[in-house]
Every structure is written in C-alpha cells, then in structure tokens.
Tab-separated table of C-alpha atoms in Angstrom:
chain	number	residue	atom	x	y	z
A	1	MET	CA	116.104	99.504	94.033
A	2	THR	CA	112.364	100.197	93.837
A	3	ILE	CA	109.705	97.495	93.697
A	4	LYS	CA	109.000	98.362	90.073
A	5	GLU	CA	112.703	98.052	89.207
A	6	LYS	CA	112.904	94.660	90.941
A	7	GLN	CA	109.819	93.516	89.062
A	8	GLN	CA	111.275	94.636	85.741
A	9	GLN	CA	114.545	92.908	86.516
A	10	LEU	CA	112.678	89.632	87.016
A	11	VAL	CA	110.685	90.118	83.823
A	12	ASP	CA	113.960	90.686	81.952
A	13	GLU	CA	115.591	87.620	83.551
A	14	PHE	CA	112.653	85.404	82.612
A	15	ALA	CA	112.682	86.767	79.047
A	16	PHE	CA	116.182	85.333	78.549
A	17	LEU	CA	115.055	81.838	79.482
A	18	GLU	CA	114.102	79.907	76.370
A	19	ASP	CA	111.330	77.626	77.597
A	20	TRP	CA	109.262	76.789	80.647
A	21	GLU	CA	111.583	74.003	81.671
A	22	GLN	CA	114.362	76.578	82.129
A	23	LYS	CA	111.970	78.961	83.884
A	24	TYR	CA	110.841	76.163	86.179
A	25	GLU	CA	114.486	75.386	87.049
A	26	TYR	CA	115.150	79.080	87.692
A	27	ILE	CA	112.187	79.289	90.091
A	28	ILE	CA	113.430	76.203	91.943
A	29	ASP	CA	116.904	77.750	92.198
A	30	LEU	CA	115.369	80.902	93.698
A	31	GLY	CA	113.747	78.729	96.339
A	32	LYS	CA	117.080	77.131	97.215
A	33	GLU	CA	118.450	80.611	97.993
A	34	LEU	CA	115.575	81.409	100.372
A	35	LYS	CA	116.682	81.568	103.991
A	36	GLY	CA	113.568	79.749	105.183
A	37	LEU	CA	111.800	79.997	108.515
A	38	SER	CA	112.570	78.533	111.891
A	39	GLU	CA	110.057	76.015	113.202
A	40	GLU	CA	108.626	78.540	115.685
A	41	LYS	CA	107.699	80.839	112.753
A	42	LYS	CA	105.812	78.051	110.971
A	43	THR	CA	102.607	78.886	112.794
A	44	PRO	CA	98.990	78.668	111.653
A	45	GLU	CA	98.957	82.507	111.525
A	46	ASN	CA	101.817	82.507	108.996
A	47	LEU	CA	100.448	79.596	106.959
A	48	ILE	CA	98.984	80.679	103.622
A	49	LYS	CA	95.493	79.320	103.100
A	50	GLY	CA	94.688	78.118	99.596
A	51	CYS	CA	98.095	76.710	98.678
A	52	GLN	CA	98.470	73.146	97.490
A	53	SER	CA	101.669	72.865	99.543
A	54	GLN	CA	102.337	74.350	102.930
A	55	VAL	CA	103.681	77.883	102.549
A	56	TRP	CA	104.441	80.251	105.396
A	57	ILE	CA	105.148	83.976	105.134
A	58	ASP	CA	106.395	85.972	108.098
A	59	ALA	CA	106.809	89.739	108.204
A	60	GLU	CA	108.798	92.033	110.435
A	61	PHE	CA	108.459	95.811	110.509
A	62	LYS	CA	111.611	97.729	111.312
A	63	GLU	CA	112.869	101.204	110.531
A	64	GLY	CA	109.760	101.968	108.488
A	65	LYS	CA	110.081	98.973	106.180
A	66	LEU	CA	108.570	95.516	105.956
A	67	PHE	CA	110.889	92.544	105.736
A	68	PHE	CA	109.492	89.222	104.614
A	69	ASN	CA	110.800	85.744	105.028
A	70	ALA	CA	109.071	82.578	103.930
A	71	ASP	CA	109.306	78.843	103.579
A	72	SER	CA	107.469	75.953	101.961
A	73	ASP	CA	107.502	72.188	102.060
A	74	GLY	CA	107.359	72.110	98.243
A	75	ILE	CA	110.224	73.076	95.925
A	76	LEU	CA	108.135	74.998	93.378
A	77	PRO	CA	106.065	76.970	95.926
A	78	LYS	CA	109.281	77.767	97.803
A	79	GLY	CA	110.687	79.255	94.603
A	80	ILE	CA	107.513	81.217	93.926
A	81	VAL	CA	107.356	82.673	97.428
A	82	SER	CA	111.083	83.442	97.214
A	83	LEU	CA	110.392	85.478	94.095
A	84	LEU	CA	107.757	87.500	95.974
A	85	VAL	CA	109.991	87.966	99.023
A	86	SER	CA	112.827	89.247	96.834
A	87	VAL	CA	110.558	91.875	95.253
A	88	TYR	CA	108.653	93.164	98.280
A	89	SER	CA	110.984	92.753	101.247
A	90	GLY	CA	112.710	95.908	102.461
A	91	HIS	CA	110.077	98.379	101.274
A	92	SER	CA	107.651	100.654	103.066
A	93	THR	CA	104.024	99.699	103.522
A	94	ASP	CA	103.044	102.543	101.167
A	95	GLU	CA	105.343	101.239	98.430
A	96	ILE	CA	103.937	97.728	98.799
A	97	LEU	CA	100.331	98.914	98.782
A	98	ASP	CA	100.950	101.157	95.761
A	99	SER	CA	102.529	98.315	93.788
A	100	ASP	CA	100.811	95.730	91.656
A	101	PHE	CA	101.510	92.155	90.692
A	102	LYS	CA	101.422	92.679	86.928
A	103	PHE	CA	104.989	91.396	86.648
A	104	ILE	CA	103.623	87.905	87.408
A	105	GLU	CA	101.488	88.180	84.275
A	106	ASP	CA	104.434	89.645	82.335
A	107	ILE	CA	106.551	86.640	83.310
A	108	GLY	CA	103.678	84.346	82.300
A	109	LEU	CA	103.855	82.551	85.612
A	110	GLN	CA	100.113	82.079	86.114
A	111	GLU	CA	99.777	80.438	82.678
A	112	PHE	CA	102.480	77.946	83.618
A	113	LEU	CA	100.930	76.963	86.949
A	114	SER	CA	98.140	74.494	87.569
A	115	PRO	CA	94.892	76.098	88.786
A	116	SER	CA	95.573	75.077	92.396
A	117	ARG	CA	99.133	76.489	92.278
A	118	ALA	CA	97.818	79.699	90.669
A	119	ASN	CA	95.333	79.993	93.547
A	120	GLY	CA	98.214	79.543	95.974
A	121	LEU	CA	100.172	82.288	94.224
A	122	MET	CA	97.209	84.642	94.525
A	123	ALA	CA	96.912	83.766	98.215
A	124	MET	CA	100.602	84.617	98.693
A	125	THR	CA	100.198	88.005	97.002
A	126	LYS	CA	97.125	88.770	99.122
A	127	GLN	CA	99.042	87.912	102.288
A	128	ILE	CA	101.839	90.319	101.374
A	129	LYS	CA	99.278	93.104	100.874
A	130	PHE	CA	97.550	92.084	104.120
A	131	TYR	CA	100.815	92.444	106.058
A	132	ALA	CA	101.354	95.872	104.498
A	133	VAL	CA	97.869	97.007	105.585
A	134	ALA	CA	98.259	95.525	109.067
A	135	PHE	CA	101.622	97.157	109.699
A	136	GLN	CA	100.475	100.444	108.200
A	137	LEU	CA	97.657	100.558	110.730
A	138	LYS	CA	100.205	100.058	113.537
A	139	LYS	CA	102.222	103.116	112.494
C-alpha cells in the first residue's frame, strides 16, 4: 500500500467516527497497538523536541526502506506518533520525501489539539522527514 493510500484509509476511518470523543478514543487505541521502544532507544537523539510529552522516534534503514518505531510517555501523543509510524514506515526515502501531511488536516487533527500538542505533532512530522533526508544522503 502506498503512503497516499494509507493516508486516505485513515481519512476514511476518521470520517466514520461521529465526534471528537470517538476520534480521541481511536487515537488512544492506535497508541496501545504501538510496539514501543526499548529503553536503550529512548535517547536524547531520538527525543522529539517541542512535544509537551516525551516522544521518541527511531528509524532503521533496511532493504531500501525506512522503518520507524516510536514511543511516548503520554497516551495521546503515543497514539498520534503511532498514526505517523503506520503511514510512513516501510517506504523508501523518496516516497517519504515526496509525500505530504495534508491527511492530518483532512482528519482535522490539528484543530482538535491544543497549541502545544499541535506543535508536537509538527515536530514529529519534521523528524520523519529529517530521517528520510539523513538516510537518503547515506545511500
């Protein structure tokens, strides 16, 4: 499945949820499914700056694709980062760099978040793009 298809699938799933309480619960459930990171991966280098909670994103490049894993000490940020991991993990650096984050707007997620959580979300998206650039340069 392409990044765009994964994004559209999420937009469609969120469209079926009637209100933000249900959407909030869905995001939390996504976080519960996230594998999480081992303690040795929770390093300052993997810590996302600008998040209200502690959020870590780790990336591994194998067989031409980037694989992300993440964790957070907060239930909502863990769900949000899980959403991003599910969309971008397993794709090439080119695919990630050519993609956008418009689906976040389509879901209405930024409108639902407090300003500090919205800043954290933007920091997470920037980190995913940063990893894609960094690993592309290593090719």
